[in-house]
PDB file of C-alpha atoms in Angstrom:
ATOM      1  CA  UNK A 172       7.242 -12.251   5.119  1.00 63.00           C
ATOM      2  CA  UNK A 173       7.128  -8.404   7.186  1.00 78.00           C
ATOM      3  CA  UNK A 174       6.987  -5.765   5.126  1.00 76.00           C
ATOM      4  CA  UNK A 175       9.687  -4.466   6.364  1.00 80.00           C
ATOM      5  CA  UNK A 176      11.870  -7.159   5.210  1.00 81.00           C
ATOM      6  CA  UNK A 177      10.095  -6.932   2.046  1.00 85.00           C
ATOM      7  CA  UNK A 178      12.745  -6.195  -1.901  1.00 91.00           C
ATOM      8  CA  UNK A 179      11.201  -6.000  -5.268  1.00 91.00           C
ATOM      9  CA  UNK A 180      14.365  -8.200  -5.631  1.00 92.00           C
ATOM     10  CA  UNK A 181      13.536 -10.724  -3.286  1.00 91.00           C
ATOM     11  CA  UNK A 182       9.850 -11.349  -4.472  1.00 90.00           C
ATOM     12  CA  UNK A 183      11.259 -11.549  -7.745  1.00 94.00           C
ATOM     13  CA  UNK A 184      13.806 -14.208  -7.122  1.00 93.00           C
ATOM     14  CA  UNK A 185      11.341 -15.916  -4.547  1.00 91.00           C
ATOM     15  CA  UNK A 186       8.013 -15.681  -6.966  1.00 93.00           C
ATOM     16  CA  UNK A 187       9.696 -15.856 -10.713  1.00 95.00           C
ATOM     17  CA  UNK A 188       7.882 -13.030 -11.264  1.00 95.00           C
ATOM     18  CA  UNK A 189       8.448 -10.560 -14.430  1.00 94.00           C
ATOM     19  CA  UNK A 190       9.196  -7.223 -14.193  1.00 92.00           C
ATOM     20  CA  UNK A 191       7.150  -4.688 -16.307  1.00 87.00           C
ATOM     21  CA  UNK A 192       8.380  -0.936 -16.380  1.00 86.00           C
ATOM     22  CA  UNK A 193       5.742   1.388 -17.848  1.00 81.00           C
ATOM     23  CA  UNK A 194       5.255   5.068 -17.688  1.00 83.00           C
ATOM     24  CA  UNK A 195       1.764   6.094 -17.099  1.00 85.00           C
ATOM     25  CA  UNK A 196       0.185   2.406 -16.686  1.00 83.00           C
ATOM     26  CA  UNK A 197      -2.530   4.513 -15.012  1.00 85.00           C
ATOM     27  CA  UNK A 198      -3.078   7.408 -17.244  1.00 87.00           C
ATOM     28  CA  UNK A 199      -5.982   6.998 -18.930  1.00 90.00           C
ATOM     29  CA  UNK A 200      -8.156   5.446 -15.120  1.00 92.00           C
ATOM     30  CA  UNK A 201      -9.930   9.387 -13.681  1.00 93.00           C
ATOM     31  CA  UNK A 202      -9.092   9.514 -10.170  1.00 91.00           C
ATOM     32  CA  UNK A 203     -12.267   8.660  -7.962  1.00 93.00           C
ATOM     33  CA  UNK A 204     -13.322  10.941  -4.611  1.00 95.00           C
ATOM     34  CA  UNK A 205     -13.485   9.435  -1.784  1.00 95.00           C
ATOM     35  CA  UNK A 206     -16.597   8.640   0.084  1.00 97.00           C
ATOM     36  CA  UNK A 207     -17.366  10.527   3.395  1.00 97.00           C
ATOM     37  CA  UNK A 208     -17.390   7.476   5.777  1.00 97.00           C
ATOM     38  CA  UNK A 209     -13.571   6.933   3.814  1.00 95.00           C
ATOM     39  CA  UNK A 210     -12.113  10.465   4.379  1.00 96.00           C
ATOM     40  CA  UNK A 211     -14.192  10.054   8.137  1.00 96.00           C
ATOM     41  CA  UNK A 212     -11.994   6.780   8.943  1.00 93.00           C
ATOM     42  CA  UNK A 213      -8.958   7.818   7.749  1.00 91.00           C
ATOM     43  CA  UNK A 214      -8.941  11.233   9.890  1.00 93.00           C
ATOM     44  CA  UNK A 215      -9.327   9.373  12.981  1.00 90.00           C
ATOM     45  CA  UNK A 216      -7.304   6.558  11.820  1.00 85.00           C
ATOM     46  CA  UNK A 217      -4.554   7.450  10.249  1.00 84.00           C
ATOM     47  CA  UNK A 218      -2.875   9.958  13.473  1.00 86.00           C
ATOM     48  CA  UNK A 219      -3.167   6.870  15.367  1.00 80.00           C
ATOM     49  CA  UNK A 220      -1.160   4.356  12.779  1.00 75.00           C
ATOM     50  CA  UNK A 221       2.214   7.444  12.345  1.00 78.00           C
ATOM     51  CA  UNK A 222       2.154   8.028  16.199  1.00 80.00           C
ATOM     52  CA  UNK A 223       2.008   4.142  17.021  1.00 77.00           C
ATOM     53  CA  UNK A 224       4.548   3.607  14.133  1.00 69.00           C
ATOM     54  CA  UNK A 225       4.116  -0.095  14.082  1.00 71.00           C
ATOM     55  CA  UNK A 226       3.637  -2.352  10.763  1.00 70.00           C
ATOM     56  CA  UNK A 227       0.084  -3.558  12.472  1.00 68.00           C
ATOM     57  CA  UNK A 228      -0.658  -0.603  13.692  1.00 63.00           C
ATOM     58  CA  UNK A 229      -0.167   1.313  10.266  1.00 60.00           C
ATOM     59  CA  UNK A 230      -2.296  -1.598   8.206  1.00 66.00           C
ATOM     60  CA  UNK A 231      -5.148  -2.400  10.814  1.00 63.00           C
ATOM     61  CA  UNK A 232      -7.003   0.989  10.921  1.00 54.00           C
TER      62      UNK A 232
END
């Protein structure tokens, strides 16, 4: 199923999932500083992916 057609209710039904809603699920996890390489990759590629606008472009950088 393409992401543009995804809905939570459909995923729950198709995969027999159980939704657990918890607040502060990640509260105990410390933030991680991205590496310089990751920052460089994002700076170079995110504007292109956003400009192209396709699902493939957004997830292929």
